[in-house]
Coordinates of C-alpha atoms and ligand atoms in Angstrom, one line a residue:
Chain A
M1 CA 29.7 -23.4 0.9
F2 CA 26.8 -25.7 -0.7
I3 CA 26.1 -27.0 2.6
N4 CA 26.1 -23.2 4.1
L5 CA 23.4 -22.1 0.7
S6 CA 21.3 -24.7 1.5
R7 CA 21.2 -24.1 5.6
I8 CA 20.6 -19.9 4.4
I9 CA 17.2 -21.6 2.0
K10 CA 16.2 -23.9 4.2
S11 CA 16.4 -21.5 7.9
G12 CA 15.3 -18.2 5.1
W13 CA 11.9 -21.0 4.8
L14 CA 11.7 -21.7 8.5
N15 CA 11.7 -18.4 9.9
F16 CA 9.1 -17.0 7.5
R17 CA 6.8 -20.4 7.6
R18 CA 7.3 -19.4 12.0
N19 CA 6.5 -15.8 11.9
I20 CA 3.9 -16.2 9.9
W21 CA 1.9 -13.7 10.7
L22 CA 4.7 -11.2 10.1
S23 CA 4.9 -13.2 6.9
T24 CA 1.4 -12.8 6.0
A25 CA 1.8 -8.5 7.3
T26 CA 4.6 -8.1 4.9
I27 CA 2.4 -9.9 2.0
S28 CA 0.1 -7.8 2.2
V29 CA 2.5 -4.3 1.8
F30 CA 4.3 -6.3 -0.6
F31 CA 1.7 -7.3 -2.4
L32 CA -0.1 -3.6 -2.1
A33 CA 2.9 -2.3 -3.6
L34 CA 2.9 -4.5 -6.8
F35 CA -0.2 -4.7 -7.1
V36 CA -0.3 -0.4 -8.2
V37 CA 2.8 -1.3 -10.6
A38 CA 0.5 -4.4 -12.7
A39 CA -2.4 -1.3 -12.3
L40 CA 0.0 1.1 -13.6
F41 CA 0.3 -1.2 -16.7
V42 CA -3.7 -1.8 -17.0
L43 CA -3.9 2.0 -16.5
S44 CA -1.1 3.2 -19.0
F45 CA -2.5 0.2 -21.6
A46 CA -6.0 2.1 -21.5
T47 CA -5.2 5.5 -21.2
T48 CA -2.3 5.0 -24.2
H49 CA -5.7 2.9 -26.4
I50 CA -8.0 6.1 -25.5
A51 CA -5.8 8.0 -26.5
R52 CA -4.4 6.8 -29.9
T53 CA -9.0 6.2 -30.8
L54 CA -8.7 9.7 -30.2
E55 CA -6.0 10.6 -32.2
D56 CA -7.4 8.1 -34.5
K57 CA -10.3 9.6 -35.4
V58 CA -8.0 13.3 -36.4
D59 CA -7.7 13.2 -40.1
I60 CA -7.8 15.6 -43.2
S61 CA -9.1 15.9 -46.6
V62 CA -8.9 18.0 -49.1
Y63 CA -11.7 18.6 -51.6
F64 CA -10.8 18.7 -55.3
A65 CA -11.9 21.4 -57.8
E66 CA -14.6 19.3 -59.8
D67 CA -12.7 19.2 -63.3
T68 CA -9.5 17.6 -61.3
P69 CA -8.0 14.1 -64.1
E70 CA -7.8 12.0 -61.0
Y71 CA -3.7 11.1 -63.0
N72 CA -3.1 14.2 -60.5
I73 CA -5.1 13.5 -57.7
L74 CA -2.7 10.6 -57.2
D75 CA -0.3 12.5 -58.0
V76 CA -0.6 15.0 -54.9
Q77 CA -1.3 11.1 -52.9
S78 CA 2.2 10.2 -53.9
R79 CA 4.0 13.1 -53.3
L80 CA 2.0 13.1 -49.6
L81 CA 3.1 10.1 -49.2
D82 CA 6.4 10.6 -49.4
F83 CA 6.4 12.4 -46.3
K84 CA 7.4 10.0 -43.3
E85 CA 5.4 12.5 -40.8
V86 CA 2.6 11.2 -42.7
K87 CA 0.3 8.3 -41.2
S88 CA -1.7 7.3 -44.4
V89 CA -3.3 8.7 -47.4
E90 CA -6.9 7.4 -48.4
Y91 CA -8.3 8.6 -52.2
V92 CA -11.9 8.5 -52.9
S93 CA -13.0 9.0 -56.1
R94 CA -16.3 11.1 -56.7
V95 CA -17.8 7.9 -57.3
D96 CA -16.6 6.2 -54.5
A97 CA -18.0 9.8 -52.4
L98 CA -21.3 9.0 -54.3
E99 CA -21.4 5.6 -53.1
T100 CA -20.9 6.7 -49.5
F101 CA -23.3 9.2 -49.7
K102 CA -26.2 7.0 -51.0
E103 CA -25.0 3.6 -48.9
R104 CA -25.4 6.7 -44.6
H105 CA -28.2 8.2 -46.4
R106 CA -29.9 4.9 -47.4
D107 CA -33.1 5.3 -45.1
N108 CA -33.5 9.2 -45.6
P109 CA -36.4 9.0 -48.9
L110 CA -36.1 12.4 -49.3
I111 CA -32.1 12.6 -49.9
Q112 CA -32.7 9.9 -51.8
A113 CA -34.9 11.5 -54.0
S114 CA -33.0 14.8 -54.1
L115 CA -30.1 12.2 -55.6
E116 CA -32.4 11.3 -57.8
E117 CA -33.0 13.6 -60.0
L118 CA -29.3 15.6 -60.0
D119 CA -27.8 14.6 -63.5
E120 CA -24.4 14.8 -62.2
N121 CA -22.6 14.3 -59.4
P122 CA -22.5 17.0 -57.1
L123 CA -19.5 15.9 -54.8
L124 CA -16.1 16.3 -55.7
A125 CA -12.6 14.0 -55.1
S126 CA -11.3 14.3 -51.6
L127 CA -8.5 12.6 -50.0
N128 CA -8.0 11.4 -46.4
I129 CA -4.8 11.9 -44.7
K130 CA -4.0 11.5 -41.2
A131 CA -0.8 11.9 -39.8
Y132 CA 1.4 11.4 -36.5
E133 CA 1.0 13.7 -34.4
A134 CA -0.7 16.6 -35.0
S135 CA 1.8 19.7 -36.0
T136 CA 2.6 17.9 -38.9
Y137 CA -1.1 18.6 -40.5
E138 CA -0.3 22.4 -40.1
V139 CA 3.0 21.7 -42.6
I140 CA 0.7 19.3 -45.0
A141 CA -2.0 21.8 -45.2
Q142 CA 0.9 25.0 -46.9
F143 CA 1.9 22.0 -49.1
L144 CA -0.9 21.3 -50.2
E145 CA -2.0 24.7 -50.5
R146 CA 1.5 26.1 -51.9
A147 CA 2.1 25.1 -56.2
P148 CA 1.8 22.7 -58.1
A149 CA -0.8 21.0 -55.6
G150 CA -2.9 24.0 -54.6
S151 CA -4.4 25.3 -57.4
L152 CA -6.0 21.9 -57.3
V153 CA -7.6 22.1 -54.3
E154 CA -10.2 23.6 -53.2
K155 CA -11.2 23.4 -50.2
I156 CA -9.3 21.8 -46.7
D157 CA -10.9 20.4 -43.9
Y158 CA -8.2 21.4 -41.7
R159 CA -8.7 25.4 -41.8
E160 CA -11.5 25.3 -40.3
N161 CA -11.0 22.4 -37.8
K162 CA -7.1 23.6 -37.0
E163 CA -7.8 24.2 -33.4
L164 CA -10.0 21.7 -32.1
I165 CA -7.4 19.2 -33.4
E166 CA -5.0 20.6 -31.2
R167 CA -6.2 20.6 -28.4
L168 CA -7.4 17.0 -28.7
F169 CA -3.4 16.3 -29.3
T170 CA -2.2 18.6 -26.4
I171 CA -5.1 16.2 -23.8
T172 CA -3.4 12.8 -25.1
G173 CA -0.1 14.4 -24.6
N174 CA -1.0 14.8 -21.3
I175 CA -2.9 12.8 -20.4
K176 CA -0.3 10.1 -21.3
R177 CA 2.7 12.5 -20.0
A178 CA 0.2 12.7 -16.3
G179 CA 0.0 9.0 -16.2
V180 CA 3.7 8.0 -16.6
I181 CA 3.7 10.8 -14.2
V182 CA 1.8 9.4 -11.1
G183 CA 2.8 6.3 -11.9
I184 CA 6.4 6.4 -11.0
I185 CA 5.4 8.4 -8.4
L186 CA 2.9 5.6 -6.5
S187 CA 5.6 3.0 -7.4
F188 CA 7.8 4.9 -5.3
I189 CA 5.6 5.3 -2.0
A190 CA 4.9 1.7 -2.7
M191 CA 8.7 0.7 -2.5
L192 CA 9.4 3.1 -0.1
V193 CA 6.5 1.8 2.5
A194 CA 7.1 -1.9 1.1
F195 CA 11.8 -1.4 2.2
N196 CA 9.5 -0.4 5.9
T197 CA 8.3 -2.7 7.3
V198 CA 11.4 -5.0 5.9
R199 CA 12.9 -2.7 8.4
L200 CA 10.6 -2.5 10.7
A201 CA 10.5 -7.1 10.4
I202 CA 14.4 -7.3 11.0
Y203 CA 14.5 -4.3 13.1
N204 CA 12.7 -6.8 15.7
E205 CA 15.2 -9.1 15.0
R206 CA 18.1 -6.9 16.2
D207 CA 18.3 -8.8 19.2
S208 CA 19.2 -12.3 17.3
I209 CA 21.0 -10.7 14.5
A210 CA 23.4 -9.5 17.6
I211 CA 23.3 -13.0 19.3
M212 CA 24.3 -15.1 16.1
R213 CA 27.3 -13.3 15.8
L214 CA 28.6 -13.0 18.9
V215 CA 28.2 -17.1 18.5
G216 CA 31.0 -16.4 15.6
A217 CA 27.8 -17.0 12.4
G218 CA 29.5 -15.0 9.4
N219 CA 27.6 -12.5 8.2
W220 CA 26.2 -13.9 4.9
F221 CA 25.3 -17.4 6.8
I222 CA 23.1 -14.3 9.4
R223 CA 22.4 -12.0 6.4
G224 CA 21.1 -14.8 4.4
P225 CA 18.2 -16.4 5.5
F226 CA 17.0 -13.1 5.7
V227 CA 17.5 -12.5 1.9
V228 CA 15.8 -15.7 1.2
Q229 CA 12.6 -14.5 3.1
G230 CA 12.7 -11.2 1.7
M231 CA 12.9 -13.2 -1.9
L232 CA 9.6 -15.8 0.6
V233 CA 7.5 -12.7 0.4
G234 CA 8.0 -10.8 -2.4
F235 CA 7.4 -13.5 -4.8
A236 CA 4.2 -14.7 -2.5
A237 CA 3.0 -10.9 -2.6
A238 CA 3.8 -11.3 -6.6
V239 CA 1.7 -14.2 -7.1
L240 CA -1.4 -13.4 -5.3
S241 CA -1.1 -9.6 -7.1
M242 CA -1.4 -11.7 -10.3
L243 CA -4.3 -14.4 -9.3
V244 CA -6.5 -10.9 -7.9
L245 CA -5.4 -9.1 -11.4
A246 CA -6.9 -11.5 -13.4
A247 CA -9.9 -12.4 -10.8
L248 CA -10.3 -8.6 -11.3
A249 CA -9.7 -8.2 -14.9
F250 CA -12.5 -11.4 -15.7
A251 CA -15.2 -9.6 -13.5
F252 CA -15.0 -6.1 -15.2
S253 CA -14.3 -6.7 -17.9
E254 CA -17.4 -6.6 -20.9
R255 CA -18.0 -3.2 -18.4
V256 CA -15.1 -1.7 -19.3
D257 CA -14.8 -2.8 -22.3
A258 CA -19.2 -0.9 -22.9
F259 CA -17.3 2.2 -20.3
I260 CA -14.5 2.5 -23.2
P261 CA -15.0 0.8 -26.2
G262 CA -12.8 -1.4 -27.5
L263 CA -11.0 -1.6 -24.6
N264 CA -9.9 -5.2 -24.2
L265 CA -8.7 -5.7 -21.1
L266 CA -8.8 -9.4 -20.4
G267 CA -7.2 -9.6 -24.7
Y268 CA -4.5 -7.1 -23.1
L269 CA -4.0 -9.2 -19.9
K270 CA -3.9 -12.5 -21.8
T271 CA -0.8 -11.1 -24.7
N272 CA 1.4 -9.3 -21.9
A273 CA 0.6 -12.3 -18.8
L274 CA 3.9 -13.5 -19.0
L275 CA 5.8 -9.5 -19.4
I276 CA 3.4 -8.9 -16.6
M277 CA 4.3 -12.1 -14.7
G278 CA 7.8 -11.4 -15.0
V279 CA 7.9 -8.0 -13.9
E280 CA 6.0 -8.9 -11.2
V281 CA 7.5 -11.8 -9.8
G282 CA 11.1 -10.4 -10.6
L283 CA 10.2 -6.8 -9.1
G284 CA 8.6 -8.6 -5.5
V285 CA 11.3 -11.3 -4.9
L286 CA 14.4 -9.1 -6.1
F287 CA 13.2 -5.9 -4.4
G288 CA 12.5 -8.0 -0.7
G289 CA 15.4 -9.3 -0.5
L290 CA 17.3 -6.5 -1.2
S291 CA 15.4 -4.9 1.6
S292 CA 16.7 -6.8 4.1
L293 CA 19.9 -6.9 2.4
V294 CA 19.9 -3.5 2.5
A295 CA 18.1 -3.1 6.3
I296 CA 20.0 -5.6 8.4
R297 CA 23.3 -4.1 6.9
N298 CA 23.2 -1.3 10.5
Y299 CA 22.3 -4.7 12.8
L300 CA 25.5 -6.0 11.6
K301 CA 27.9 -4.1 13.9
V302 CA 28.8 -6.7 17.4
Chain B
M1 CA 47.3 -18.9 25.7
I2 CA 45.3 -15.3 27.1
Y3 CA 46.9 -12.3 28.1
F4 CA 46.2 -9.5 28.8
K5 CA 48.0 -7.3 29.6
K6 CA 47.6 -3.7 31.5
V7 CA 43.7 -3.6 29.6
S8 CA 41.5 -1.2 30.3
K9 CA 37.5 -0.1 29.8
I10 CA 36.0 3.1 30.2
Y11 CA 32.1 2.3 29.3
P12 CA 30.5 5.2 27.8
H13 CA 29.7 8.0 30.5
D14 CA 33.2 8.1 32.4
S15 CA 32.1 4.1 33.1
V16 CA 35.2 3.0 34.3
A17 CA 34.7 -1.0 34.7
L18 CA 38.5 -2.4 34.2
K19 CA 41.8 -0.6 35.0
D20 CA 45.2 -2.3 34.2
V21 CA 45.0 -6.1 34.2
S22 CA 47.3 -8.1 33.9
F23 CA 47.2 -11.9 34.6
E24 CA 48.4 -14.5 31.9
I25 CA 46.4 -17.9 31.1
E26 CA 48.0 -21.2 30.3
P27 CA 46.7 -23.9 28.7
H28 CA 44.4 -26.3 30.0
E29 CA 43.6 -24.2 32.8
F30 CA 40.7 -24.1 34.7
V31 CA 40.5 -20.7 36.1
S32 CA 37.6 -18.4 38.1
L33 CA 37.2 -14.7 37.9
V34 CA 35.7 -14.1 41.7
G35 CA 34.4 -10.1 42.6
R36 CA 31.6 -8.8 43.3
S37 CA 28.4 -7.8 40.9
G38 CA 29.8 -4.9 38.8
A39 CA 33.7 -5.3 39.2
G40 CA 34.3 -6.4 35.4
K41 CA 33.7 -9.9 36.0
S42 CA 31.7 -9.8 32.1
T43 CA 33.6 -7.1 30.9
I44 CA 36.4 -9.1 31.4
L45 CA 34.9 -12.4 29.4
K46 CA 33.6 -9.9 26.3
L47 CA 37.0 -8.0 25.6
L48 CA 37.7 -12.1 25.6
I49 CA 35.5 -12.2 23.0
A50 CA 35.6 -8.6 21.3
E51 CA 32.7 -7.5 21.9
E52 CA 33.7 -5.1 23.7
R53 CA 37.3 -3.1 22.5
P54 CA 39.5 -2.7 25.3
T55 CA 40.0 1.0 25.9
S56 CA 43.8 1.1 26.3
G57 CA 45.8 -1.9 26.6
S58 CA 46.7 -5.2 24.6
I59 CA 44.7 -8.7 24.6
F60 CA 45.9 -11.4 23.4
F61 CA 44.6 -14.9 22.1
E62 CA 47.8 -17.0 21.6
N63 CA 49.9 -14.4 18.9
Q64 CA 46.5 -12.2 17.7
D65 CA 45.1 -9.6 19.5
I66 CA 42.0 -9.2 19.5
G67 CA 42.2 -5.4 20.2
F68 CA 42.9 -5.6 16.5
L69 CA 40.7 -7.3 14.8
A70 CA 38.9 -7.3 10.4
F71 CA 35.7 -7.3 11.1
H72 CA 35.5 -11.7 9.0
Q73 CA 38.3 -13.0 11.8
I74 CA 36.0 -12.1 14.6
S75 CA 33.3 -14.5 13.8
K76 CA 36.7 -17.1 13.6
L77 CA 37.8 -15.9 17.5
R78 CA 34.2 -16.4 18.5
R79 CA 34.6 -20.2 17.4
R80 CA 37.2 -20.9 19.0
I81 CA 35.5 -19.8 22.4
G82 CA 31.8 -21.6 23.8
V83 CA 31.0 -18.8 25.9
V84 CA 28.5 -18.9 28.3
F85 CA 26.2 -15.6 29.2
Q86 CA 25.0 -14.3 31.6
D87 CA 22.2 -13.2 30.5
F88 CA 21.5 -16.7 28.0
K89 CA 21.2 -15.2 24.5
L90 CA 19.0 -17.9 23.5
L91 CA 17.8 -17.4 19.5
P92 CA 14.3 -16.6 21.0
S93 CA 12.4 -18.4 17.5
K94 CA 15.0 -21.3 17.3
N95 CA 14.3 -23.8 19.6
V96 CA 16.7 -25.5 22.4
Y97 CA 17.5 -28.7 19.0
E98 CA 18.6 -25.5 17.4
N99 CA 19.8 -23.1 19.1
V100 CA 22.4 -25.6 19.7
A101 CA 22.7 -26.8 16.2
F102 CA 23.5 -23.8 15.4
V103 CA 27.2 -22.9 16.0
L104 CA 28.4 -26.7 14.4
E105 CA 25.6 -24.5 11.4
V106 CA 28.2 -21.4 11.3
M107 CA 31.2 -23.4 11.3
G108 CA 30.0 -25.6 8.4
A109 CA 29.6 -29.2 10.5
E110 CA 28.2 -31.4 8.5
S111 CA 24.6 -32.4 9.3
K112 CA 25.7 -36.1 10.0
Q113 CA 27.1 -34.7 13.1
I114 CA 25.1 -32.7 13.9
K115 CA 22.4 -35.1 14.3
E116 CA 24.2 -37.2 16.1
D117 CA 26.7 -34.5 18.5
V118 CA 24.0 -32.0 19.6
P119 CA 21.1 -34.7 20.8
Q120 CA 24.1 -36.5 23.2
V121 CA 25.5 -32.7 24.6
L122 CA 21.7 -32.0 25.1
K123 CA 22.1 -35.2 27.4
L124 CA 25.4 -34.3 28.9
V125 CA 23.2 -31.2 30.6
G126 CA 19.8 -33.3 31.0
L127 CA 17.6 -31.2 28.5
E128 CA 17.0 -34.6 26.3
K129 CA 13.4 -33.8 27.2
K130 CA 13.2 -30.6 25.6
L131 CA 14.8 -30.5 22.3
Y132 CA 12.1 -29.3 21.2
N133 CA 11.2 -27.2 23.6
F134 CA 11.4 -22.8 23.0
P135 CA 14.0 -20.3 24.6
S136 CA 10.4 -18.9 25.9
E137 CA 8.7 -22.2 27.2
L138 CA 12.1 -22.9 29.3
S139 CA 13.0 -21.9 32.8
G140 CA 15.8 -19.5 34.3
G141 CA 18.1 -23.1 35.2
E142 CA 16.5 -25.2 31.5
K143 CA 17.2 -21.6 29.8
Q144 CA 21.3 -21.6 31.6
R145 CA 21.8 -24.9 30.6
A146 CA 20.8 -25.0 27.2
A147 CA 23.3 -21.8 26.9
L148 CA 26.4 -24.4 28.2
A149 CA 25.0 -27.1 26.0
R150 CA 25.9 -24.3 23.4
A151 CA 28.9 -23.3 24.3
L152 CA 30.1 -27.1 24.7
V153 CA 29.0 -28.7 21.6
H154 CA 31.9 -27.3 19.4
R155 CA 34.5 -28.5 22.2
P156 CA 35.9 -25.2 21.5
E157 CA 40.0 -25.3 22.9
V158 CA 38.3 -22.2 25.7
L159 CA 34.9 -22.2 27.3
V160 CA 33.9 -19.2 29.3
A161 CA 31.1 -19.2 31.6
D162 CA 30.1 -16.1 33.1
E163 CA 28.0 -16.8 36.8
P164 CA 26.3 -20.7 34.5
T165 CA 25.1 -21.6 38.0
G166 CA 22.9 -18.7 38.7
N167 CA 19.5 -20.0 38.5
L168 CA 20.1 -23.6 39.3
D169 CA 19.7 -25.6 42.0
Y170 CA 22.2 -27.3 44.8
V171 CA 22.2 -30.3 42.5
H172 CA 22.6 -29.9 39.6
T173 CA 24.6 -27.1 40.7
W174 CA 27.8 -29.6 41.2
D175 CA 26.2 -31.4 38.1
I176 CA 26.8 -28.2 35.9
V177 CA 29.8 -27.4 38.4
N178 CA 31.3 -31.1 38.1
L179 CA 30.7 -30.9 34.2
L180 CA 33.1 -28.0 33.8
I181 CA 35.3 -29.5 35.7
K182 CA 35.3 -32.8 33.4
I183 CA 36.7 -30.5 30.5
N184 CA 38.5 -29.0 32.0
S185 CA 40.1 -32.4 32.1
L186 CA 40.2 -33.2 28.4
G187 CA 42.5 -30.1 27.1
T188 CA 39.9 -27.3 27.3
N189 CA 40.6 -23.6 29.4
V190 CA 37.7 -23.1 31.3
V191 CA 37.6 -19.7 32.5
L192 CA 34.5 -19.5 35.3
A193 CA 33.1 -15.5 36.5
T194 CA 31.1 -16.0 39.7
H195 CA 30.0 -14.9 43.4
D196 CA 29.5 -18.3 43.8
K197 CA 32.0 -18.7 47.5
E198 CA 31.8 -22.8 48.1
I199 CA 32.3 -23.1 45.0
V200 CA 35.1 -21.4 44.3
N201 CA 36.4 -23.0 48.0
K202 CA 35.7 -26.4 46.9
L203 CA 37.5 -26.1 43.0
K204 CA 41.0 -25.6 44.6
R205 CA 41.8 -23.9 40.8
R206 CA 43.6 -20.8 40.2
V207 CA 41.0 -17.9 41.5
I208 CA 41.7 -14.3 40.1
T209 CA 40.1 -11.6 41.8
L210 CA 38.4 -8.7 41.0
E211 CA 37.2 -5.6 42.8
E212 CA 36.1 -2.2 41.1
G213 CA 37.6 -3.4 38.0
R214 CA 40.5 -3.4 39.5
L215 CA 43.1 -7.4 39.6
I216 CA 43.2 -6.7 43.9
S217 CA 44.8 -10.8 44.1
D218 CA 45.3 -14.5 41.2
E219 CA 46.5 -17.1 43.7
K220 CA 47.1 -20.2 42.0
K221 CA 44.9 -22.4 44.8
G222 CA 42.6 -19.7 45.5
K223 CA 39.8 -18.5 47.9
Y224 CA 37.4 -16.5 47.6
L225 CA 38.2 -13.7 49.5
I226 CA 35.8 -10.7 49.9
Ligands
LIG1 N1 27.9 -1.3 28.0 C1 27.9 -0.9 29.5 N2 27.9 0.8 29.7 C2 28.6 1.6 30.4 N3 28.5 0.9 31.9 C3 28.8 -0.7 31.6 C4 28.7 -1.1 30.9 N4 28.6 -2.6 30.6 C5 28.8 -2.9 31.7 N5 29.1 -1.9 32.8 C6 29.9 -0.9 33.1 O1 30.8 -1.2 34.2 C7 31.0 -2.0 35.0 C8 30.9 -3.5 35.4 O2 30.5 -4.5 35.0 P1 30.0 -6.5 34.8 O3 29.7 -6.3 33.8 O4 31.6 -6.6 34.3 O5 30.5 -6.8 35.7 P2 29.9 -7.7 36.6 O6 31.3 -8.5 37.6 O7 30.0 -9.2 35.8 O8 28.4 -8.1 37.7 P3 27.6 -8.4 38.0 O9 28.0 -10.3 38.9 O10 26.4 -8.5 38.3 O11 27.3 -9.2 36.8 C9 30.2 -1.4 35.6 O12 30.4 -0.9 37.1 C10 28.7 -1.8 34.8 O13 28.2 -1.1 35.5
LIG2 MG1 28.4 -10.4 34.8

């Protein structure tokens, strides 16, 4: 049994080496297929990143009437935090608001001067609310408009931006969904093409397969080397696609960063290196072996 | 040892290759199968290794009905029979040494035994200088001898040779025939399909003559009839 296994592996390796041109061609196709998968990883990372950055920019602010006591505002804040849809609620007091305002317009002497002249803080206290999903903003807005909070509220800016926010979330949702669908379709095509090259390679060997049968070789003794060969092809292609991916990441990381701010491609690849490598090598070896196994089935009937 | 009982073989398109052929081969026998081209010689050999199934009738190897073997039993049967195919059937992607070694590997032989036996049998057929050549680099006669070496190397119980001398010159032909005689004398059944009148007449062994798929004569010390 052990001697058979070692012979099968040796023979598979020998076939791989001797048919180096055929192997190279198959590796190229497998490489493209696996590269598509790797590219999908990166693409899904990028789209999620873009969608998240956009979504992160969305919040609603409630402004409270000038004379609202702070403990009332804090009470509303804690009630809001009880909603599980709410991601964060940030309290900005009137003083804080003024500080921020001053800071932002530091270089504008006109505004600075007019602020000096006012003897009272013209800004209102507010709560900045972020939710996980766009649909919940409506519920939050309604909650704020109702009693008891309603009487304290001066203005909710959500009412002004409602349409924009909803459209934004539709777009980011679509980006994510399209990424998944395109990914699945592309991977499927890539695998189909890869499988077909294996089928052609084995079709090429059909006479040899028949001869092996005729001199008494058992099925596994015939199949085995082809499966090993397929696994070697998958492995080589996976390593190649990792190398190319790494090279591309090094070459373009900075430019991508400039194009989509905050998208750290290299960092993403580094932290997920093991996962991507595992998926690529696993997929390559598994798919290479399995393709051979399935493709050879028809030729073992002599 | 081998029994053909009223065996007929009809290939697709109503091509009748064998019609009601019956004979029996005893252990240690040397049998020549003769007949014109298309008489059905190769078909008998194909039936014997279950490459083809009989259309009717039955074939036994010892007490096994070859017509109804399960898939894995077919492999086992083939390991007991060495075949020199009319078209050689060498593996093109393996060299001569590997082609011969393959049969032993299939049987699970020890590596040490393979390293000893393969060069030995290749020397026997005069191919000791072509060990590492691929079939495409061999002449017709060399391929034929490589095929013979492969058929012999695992010391099969039955050696079946389909025109093993078809591409050989006079000297090589007799080398091969003498080799077959020697193998037979060591206890192996030999079934030789041939057109070669001279060989058959000199052998003075059993001759089965076929004509258009029918067995027309079967003689213990036969001559080439047609
Ligand atoms: N696969 C096949 N399909 C259809 N007809 C076949 C097939 N193989 C053989 N035949 C036919 O069966 C008959 C016997 O063929 P076979 O190969 O047994 O002849 P043979 O005696 O070996 O001839 P030769 O001396 O030329 O090798 C022939 O008429 C041939 O055309
Ligand atoms: Mg023939």
